[in-house]
Coordinates of C-alpha atoms in Angstrom, one line a residue:
Chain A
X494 CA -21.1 -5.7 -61.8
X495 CA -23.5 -5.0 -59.3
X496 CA -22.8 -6.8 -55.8
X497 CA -25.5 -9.4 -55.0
X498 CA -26.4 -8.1 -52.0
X499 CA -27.7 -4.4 -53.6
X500 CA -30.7 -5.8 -55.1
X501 CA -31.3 -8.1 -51.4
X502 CA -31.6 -3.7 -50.4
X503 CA -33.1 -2.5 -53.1
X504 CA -36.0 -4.9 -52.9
X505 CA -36.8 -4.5 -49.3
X506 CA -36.7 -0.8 -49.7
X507 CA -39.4 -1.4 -52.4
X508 CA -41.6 -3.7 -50.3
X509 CA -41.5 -1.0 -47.4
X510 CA -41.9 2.0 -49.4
X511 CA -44.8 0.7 -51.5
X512 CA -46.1 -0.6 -48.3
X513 CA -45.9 2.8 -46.7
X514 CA -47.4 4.8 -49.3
X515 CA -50.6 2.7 -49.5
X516 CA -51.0 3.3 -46.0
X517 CA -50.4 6.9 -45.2
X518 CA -53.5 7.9 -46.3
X519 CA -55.4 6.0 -43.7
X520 CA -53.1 4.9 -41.2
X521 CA -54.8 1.2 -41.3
X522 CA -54.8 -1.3 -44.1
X523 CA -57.0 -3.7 -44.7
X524 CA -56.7 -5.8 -47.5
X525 CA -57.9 -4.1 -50.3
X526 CA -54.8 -2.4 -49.5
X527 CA -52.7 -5.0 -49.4
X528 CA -53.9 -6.5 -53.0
X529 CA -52.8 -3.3 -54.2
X530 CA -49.8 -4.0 -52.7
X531 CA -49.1 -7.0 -53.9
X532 CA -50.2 -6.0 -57.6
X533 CA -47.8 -3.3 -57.6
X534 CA -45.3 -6.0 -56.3
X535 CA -46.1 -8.3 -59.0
X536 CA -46.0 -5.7 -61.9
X537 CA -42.7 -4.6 -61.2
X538 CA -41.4 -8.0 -61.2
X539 CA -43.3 -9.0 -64.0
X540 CA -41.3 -6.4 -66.1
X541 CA -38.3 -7.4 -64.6
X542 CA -38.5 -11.1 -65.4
X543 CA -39.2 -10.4 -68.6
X544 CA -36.3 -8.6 -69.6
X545 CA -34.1 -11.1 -67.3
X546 CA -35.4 -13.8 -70.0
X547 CA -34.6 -12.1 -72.6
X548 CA -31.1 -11.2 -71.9
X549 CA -30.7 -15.2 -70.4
X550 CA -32.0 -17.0 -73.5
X551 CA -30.2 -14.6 -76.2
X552 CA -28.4 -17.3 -77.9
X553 CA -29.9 -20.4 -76.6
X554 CA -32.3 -22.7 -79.2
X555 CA -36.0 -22.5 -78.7
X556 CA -37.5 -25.3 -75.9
X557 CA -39.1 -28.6 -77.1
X558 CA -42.2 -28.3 -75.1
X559 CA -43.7 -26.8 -71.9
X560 CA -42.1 -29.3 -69.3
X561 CA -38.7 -28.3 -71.0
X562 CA -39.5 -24.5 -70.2
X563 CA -40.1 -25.1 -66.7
X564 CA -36.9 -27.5 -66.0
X565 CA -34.9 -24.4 -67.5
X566 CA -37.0 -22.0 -65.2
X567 CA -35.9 -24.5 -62.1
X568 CA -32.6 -24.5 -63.2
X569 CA -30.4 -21.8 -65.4
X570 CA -33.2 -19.3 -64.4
X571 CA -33.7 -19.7 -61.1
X572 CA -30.2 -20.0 -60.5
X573 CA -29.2 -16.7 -62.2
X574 CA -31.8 -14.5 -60.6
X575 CA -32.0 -16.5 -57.0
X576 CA -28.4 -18.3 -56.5
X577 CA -29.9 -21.7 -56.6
X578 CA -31.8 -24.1 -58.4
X579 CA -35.1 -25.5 -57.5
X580 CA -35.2 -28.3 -55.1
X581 CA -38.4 -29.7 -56.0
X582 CA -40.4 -29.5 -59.1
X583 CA -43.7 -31.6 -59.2
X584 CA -46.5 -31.7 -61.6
X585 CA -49.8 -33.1 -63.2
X586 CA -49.1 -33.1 -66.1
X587 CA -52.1 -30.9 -67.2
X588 CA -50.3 -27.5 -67.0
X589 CA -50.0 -27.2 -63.2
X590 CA -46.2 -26.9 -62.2
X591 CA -45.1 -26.7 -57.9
X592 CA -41.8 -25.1 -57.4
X593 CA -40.1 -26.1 -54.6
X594 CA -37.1 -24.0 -53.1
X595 CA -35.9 -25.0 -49.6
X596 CA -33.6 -21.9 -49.0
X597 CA -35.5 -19.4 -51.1
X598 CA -32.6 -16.4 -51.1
X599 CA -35.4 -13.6 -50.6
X600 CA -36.5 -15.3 -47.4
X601 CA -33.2 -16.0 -45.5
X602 CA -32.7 -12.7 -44.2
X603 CA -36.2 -12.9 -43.0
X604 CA -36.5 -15.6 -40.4
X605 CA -36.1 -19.5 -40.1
X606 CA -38.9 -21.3 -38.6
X607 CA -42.5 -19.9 -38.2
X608 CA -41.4 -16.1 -36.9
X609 CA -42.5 -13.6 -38.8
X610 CA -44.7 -15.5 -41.3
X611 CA -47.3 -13.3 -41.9
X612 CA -45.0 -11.1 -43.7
X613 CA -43.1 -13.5 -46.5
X614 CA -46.0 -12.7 -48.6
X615 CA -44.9 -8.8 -49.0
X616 CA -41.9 -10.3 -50.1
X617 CA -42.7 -13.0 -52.4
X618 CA -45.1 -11.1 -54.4
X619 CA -42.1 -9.6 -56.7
X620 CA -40.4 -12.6 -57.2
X621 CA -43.9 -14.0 -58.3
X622 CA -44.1 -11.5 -60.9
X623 CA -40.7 -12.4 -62.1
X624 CA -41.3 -16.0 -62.6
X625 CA -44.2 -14.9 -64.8
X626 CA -42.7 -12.2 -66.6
X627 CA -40.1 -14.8 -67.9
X628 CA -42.9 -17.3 -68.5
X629 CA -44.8 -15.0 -70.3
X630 CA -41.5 -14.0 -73.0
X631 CA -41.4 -17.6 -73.1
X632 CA -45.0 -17.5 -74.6
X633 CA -46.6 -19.2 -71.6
X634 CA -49.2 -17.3 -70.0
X635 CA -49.4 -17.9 -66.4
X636 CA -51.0 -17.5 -62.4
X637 CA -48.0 -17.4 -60.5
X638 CA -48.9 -17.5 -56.2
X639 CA -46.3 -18.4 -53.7
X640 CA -47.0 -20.3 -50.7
X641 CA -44.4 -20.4 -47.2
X642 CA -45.5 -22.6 -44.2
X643 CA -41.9 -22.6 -42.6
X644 CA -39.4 -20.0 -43.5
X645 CA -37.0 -20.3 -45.6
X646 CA -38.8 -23.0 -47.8
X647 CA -40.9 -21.8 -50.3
X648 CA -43.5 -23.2 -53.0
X649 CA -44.5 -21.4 -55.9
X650 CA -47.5 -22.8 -57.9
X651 CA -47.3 -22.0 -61.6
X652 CA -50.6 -22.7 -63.5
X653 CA -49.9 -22.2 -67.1
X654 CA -52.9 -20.7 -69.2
X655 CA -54.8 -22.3 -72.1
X656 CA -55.9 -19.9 -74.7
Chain B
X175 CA -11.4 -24.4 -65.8
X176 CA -12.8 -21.5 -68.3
X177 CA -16.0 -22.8 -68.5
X178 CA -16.5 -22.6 -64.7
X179 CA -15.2 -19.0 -64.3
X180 CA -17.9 -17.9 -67.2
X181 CA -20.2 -19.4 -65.2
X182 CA -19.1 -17.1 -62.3
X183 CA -18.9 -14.0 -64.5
X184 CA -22.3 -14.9 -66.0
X185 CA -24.0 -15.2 -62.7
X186 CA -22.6 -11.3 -61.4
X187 CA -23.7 -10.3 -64.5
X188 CA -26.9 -11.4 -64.4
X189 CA -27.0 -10.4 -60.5
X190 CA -26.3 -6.9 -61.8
X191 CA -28.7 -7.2 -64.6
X192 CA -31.6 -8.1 -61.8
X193 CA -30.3 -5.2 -59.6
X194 CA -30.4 -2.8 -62.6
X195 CA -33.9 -4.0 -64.1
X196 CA -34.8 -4.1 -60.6
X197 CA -33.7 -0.4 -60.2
X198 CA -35.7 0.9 -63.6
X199 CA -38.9 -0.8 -62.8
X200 CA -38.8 1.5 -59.4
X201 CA -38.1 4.1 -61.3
X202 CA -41.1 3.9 -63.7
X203 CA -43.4 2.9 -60.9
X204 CA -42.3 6.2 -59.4
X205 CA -42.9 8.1 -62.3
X206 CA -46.2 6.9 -62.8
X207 CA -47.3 7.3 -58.9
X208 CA -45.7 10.9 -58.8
X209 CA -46.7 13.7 -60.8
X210 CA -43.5 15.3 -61.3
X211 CA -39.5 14.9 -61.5
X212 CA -39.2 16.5 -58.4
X213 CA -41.6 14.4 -56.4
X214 CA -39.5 11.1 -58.4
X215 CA -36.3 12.8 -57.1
X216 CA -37.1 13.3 -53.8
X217 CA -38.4 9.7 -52.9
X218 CA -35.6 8.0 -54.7
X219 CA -33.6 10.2 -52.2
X220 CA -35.4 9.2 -49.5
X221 CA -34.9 5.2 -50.4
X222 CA -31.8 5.5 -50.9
X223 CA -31.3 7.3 -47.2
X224 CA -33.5 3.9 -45.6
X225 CA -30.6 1.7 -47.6
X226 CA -27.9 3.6 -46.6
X227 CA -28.3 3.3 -42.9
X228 CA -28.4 0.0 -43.5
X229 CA -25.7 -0.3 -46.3
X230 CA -23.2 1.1 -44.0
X231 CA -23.3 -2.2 -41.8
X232 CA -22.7 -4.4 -44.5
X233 CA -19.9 -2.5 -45.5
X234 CA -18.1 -2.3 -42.2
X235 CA -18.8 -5.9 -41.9
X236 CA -17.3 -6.8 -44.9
X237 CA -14.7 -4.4 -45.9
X238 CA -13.1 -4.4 -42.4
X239 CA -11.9 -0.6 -42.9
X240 CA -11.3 1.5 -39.7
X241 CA -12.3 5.1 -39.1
X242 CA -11.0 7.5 -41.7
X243 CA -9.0 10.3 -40.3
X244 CA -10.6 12.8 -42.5
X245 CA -12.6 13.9 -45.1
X246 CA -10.3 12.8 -48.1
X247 CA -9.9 9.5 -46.6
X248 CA -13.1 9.3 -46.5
X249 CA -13.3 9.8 -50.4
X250 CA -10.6 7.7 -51.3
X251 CA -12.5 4.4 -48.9
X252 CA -16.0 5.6 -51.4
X253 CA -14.3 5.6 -54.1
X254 CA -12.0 2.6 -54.0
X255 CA -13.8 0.4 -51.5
X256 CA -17.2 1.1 -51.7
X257 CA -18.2 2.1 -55.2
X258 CA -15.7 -1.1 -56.6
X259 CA -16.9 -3.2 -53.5
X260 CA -20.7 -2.3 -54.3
X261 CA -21.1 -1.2 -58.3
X262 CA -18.0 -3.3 -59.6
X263 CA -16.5 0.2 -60.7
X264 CA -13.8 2.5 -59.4
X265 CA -14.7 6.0 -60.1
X266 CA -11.6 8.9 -59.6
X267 CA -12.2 11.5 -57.0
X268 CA -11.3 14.9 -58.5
X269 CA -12.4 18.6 -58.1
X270 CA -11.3 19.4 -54.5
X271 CA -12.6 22.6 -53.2
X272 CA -10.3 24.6 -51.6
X273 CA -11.0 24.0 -48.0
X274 CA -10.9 20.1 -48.9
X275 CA -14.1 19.9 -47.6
X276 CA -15.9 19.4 -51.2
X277 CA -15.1 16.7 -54.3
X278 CA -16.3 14.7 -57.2
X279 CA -16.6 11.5 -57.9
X280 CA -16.1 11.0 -61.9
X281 CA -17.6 7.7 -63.0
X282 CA -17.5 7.1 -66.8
X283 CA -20.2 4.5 -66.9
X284 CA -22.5 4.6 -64.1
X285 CA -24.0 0.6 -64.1
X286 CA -28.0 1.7 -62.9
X287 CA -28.2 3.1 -66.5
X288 CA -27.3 0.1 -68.2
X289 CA -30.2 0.0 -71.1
X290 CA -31.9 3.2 -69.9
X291 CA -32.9 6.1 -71.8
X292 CA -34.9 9.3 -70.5
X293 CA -37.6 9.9 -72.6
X294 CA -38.3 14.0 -73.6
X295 CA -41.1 14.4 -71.0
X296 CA -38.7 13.3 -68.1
X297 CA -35.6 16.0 -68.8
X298 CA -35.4 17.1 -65.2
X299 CA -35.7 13.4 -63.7
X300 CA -32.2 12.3 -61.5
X301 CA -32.6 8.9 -62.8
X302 CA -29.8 7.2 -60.9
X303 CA -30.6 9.7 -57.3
X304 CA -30.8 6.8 -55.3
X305 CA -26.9 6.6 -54.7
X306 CA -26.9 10.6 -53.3
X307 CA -29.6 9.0 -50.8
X308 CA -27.8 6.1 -50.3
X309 CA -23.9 7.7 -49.8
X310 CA -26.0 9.9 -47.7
X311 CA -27.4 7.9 -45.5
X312 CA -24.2 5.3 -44.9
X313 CA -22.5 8.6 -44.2
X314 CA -24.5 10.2 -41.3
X315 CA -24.1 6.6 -39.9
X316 CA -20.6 7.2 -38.9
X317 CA -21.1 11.1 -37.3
X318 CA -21.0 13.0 -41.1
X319 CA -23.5 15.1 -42.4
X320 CA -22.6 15.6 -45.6
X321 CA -24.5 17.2 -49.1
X322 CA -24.7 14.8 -52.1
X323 CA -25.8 15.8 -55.7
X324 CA -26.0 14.9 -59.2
X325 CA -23.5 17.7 -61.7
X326 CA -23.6 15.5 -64.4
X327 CA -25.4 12.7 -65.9
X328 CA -24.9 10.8 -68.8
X329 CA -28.6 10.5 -69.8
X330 CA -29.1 13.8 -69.9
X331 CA -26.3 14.4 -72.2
X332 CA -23.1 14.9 -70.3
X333 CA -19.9 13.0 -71.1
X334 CA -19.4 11.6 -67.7
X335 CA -21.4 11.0 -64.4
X336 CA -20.4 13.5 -61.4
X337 CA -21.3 12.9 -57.9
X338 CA -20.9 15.8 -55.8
X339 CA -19.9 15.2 -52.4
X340 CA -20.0 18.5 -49.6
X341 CA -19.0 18.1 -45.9
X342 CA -21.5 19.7 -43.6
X343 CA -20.9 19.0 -40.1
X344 CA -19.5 16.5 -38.2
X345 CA -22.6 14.6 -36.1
X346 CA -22.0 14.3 -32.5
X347 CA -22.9 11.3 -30.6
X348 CA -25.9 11.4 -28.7
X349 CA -25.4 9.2 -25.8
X350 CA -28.7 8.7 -23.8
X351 CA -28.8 10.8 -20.3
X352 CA -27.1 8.7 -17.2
X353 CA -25.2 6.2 -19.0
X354 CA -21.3 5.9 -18.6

């Protein structure tokens, strides 16, 4: 069993790397660069959520509707892949879900407070991708953006997709 | 009581699941941003040396293990600290060279291959090359230069998984000019 703490490596040996190739070829980035950044991010979590989903809801019966999905997401799901459960869920009703997380665990290496804020979104973009990955083998298609104002706390805005 | 140590066995596992998942998706974004197994090779290598250095801290903050006394101490604190501590598994150290300054490390399921396969096009690939990087990089931390390689893999075939470990050089301290 993998210790916790490997993938806490792994992923910020990701972020950097992926950040560092985009910008050895031209020394700056600007943020064209960063999107690609951040879809790379996103992709590889994507894939990642989605087999995390599958291998969580194995035996469990299906959900009874969309609002059930995302209380599961806040709570056996988030606590598998991030050690804790959502602190905060709010919503309209109308497909738009706001998941709050007070301590996210990807962020409390990082800082506490306002230092170093302009980089949580290099390392939010995976987890992003996870969150939809899973949604998505739930058969929700979603936009999933994080948003930090004061580090640790984090809100993740889930808008799931009408066909 | 039982329920709430599943709970605690299901949670590793799915910690090692994310870790492992985590692991492949690198993998196949290296593939696809590389043009070759060697290029793959090389840069899972090279992360694995940038978590190493870092690795190393964690590990002397947590295991609390002193300097080894020499090279087959050193193999016995991988295997038995580090690799259990780290990977949840205990792999045997075997094959010393004669001049003790060479051995393997025999794992018989190596857990970054959980659910992987290497398709036909990717026969050369070191899937798992990371942890070479990675024991490489913890080890020049404390003063040892030391060669690590892949001699078997079980995805491409072989019955077990064999990390080769080779001692270099010891790496002296460089202590800035004028200081005491």
């Amino acid at each position: 069993m993998a210790d916790e703490s490997l993938f806490d490596f792994l992923h910020m040996e990701i972020v950097s790397h992926i950040y560092k190739e985009q910008q050895s070829s031209k020394g700056e980035m600007d943020n064209k660069d960063r999107a690609v950044c951040v879809s790379v991010l996103e992709s590889m979590g994507f894939r990642v959520g989605q087999g995390l989903i599958e291998r969580l809801t194995r035996d469990s019966p299906s959900f009874k509707d969309e609002l059930d999905v995302m209380k599961f997401v806040c709570k056996d799901f988030w606590t598998k892949v991030f050690r804790r459960q959502v602190d905060n869920l709010r919503t309209n009703h109308q497909g738009t879900y706001v998941l709050q997380d007070n301590k996210f665990s990807l962020l409390t290496q990082l800082s506490s407070g306002k230092q170093y804020l302009d980089q949580a979104p290099k390392y939010l973009a995976f987890s992003c991708g996870v969150v939809r990955g899973a949604l998505s083998n739930l058969g929700l298609d979603s936009v999933v953006t994080a948003e930090v104002s004061v580090m640790p706390s984090c809100k993740f805005q889930v808008v799931i997709q009408k066909l | 009581m039982s329920r709430q140590s599943n709970r605690t066995t299901d949670s590793k596992k799915m910690n090692s699941e994310l870790f492992t998942l985590t692991y492949g998706a690198l993998v196949t974004q290296l593939c696809k941003d590389y043009e070759n197994d060697e290029e793959v090779n090389k840069q899972l290598d090279k992360m694995g040396y940038n978590i190493g250095v870092r690795l190393i801290e964690d590990f002397l903050a947590r295991s609390s293990i002193g300097r080894c006394q020499d090279f087959r101490e050193t193999a016995d604190v991988i295997a038995k600290v580090a690799f259990k501590m780290y990977l949840g598994v205990t792999p045997s150290v075997t094959n010393w060279s004669p001049a003790g300054d060479e051995f393997s490390l025999i794992l018989e399921n190596n857990p970054l291959v959980d659910f992987v396969e290497l398709p036909d096009n990717h026969s050369t690939l070191v899937y798992s090359n990371l942890l070479c990087g990675v024991l490489r990089g913890a080890l020049e931390m404390v003063q040892m230069a030391v060669d690590v390689r892949f001699a078997q893999d079980t995805l491409r075939g072989d019955n077990v998984t064999e990390i080769r470990m080779k001692f270099i050089k010891r790496i002296e301290e460089n202590l800035p000019a004028g200081d005491e």
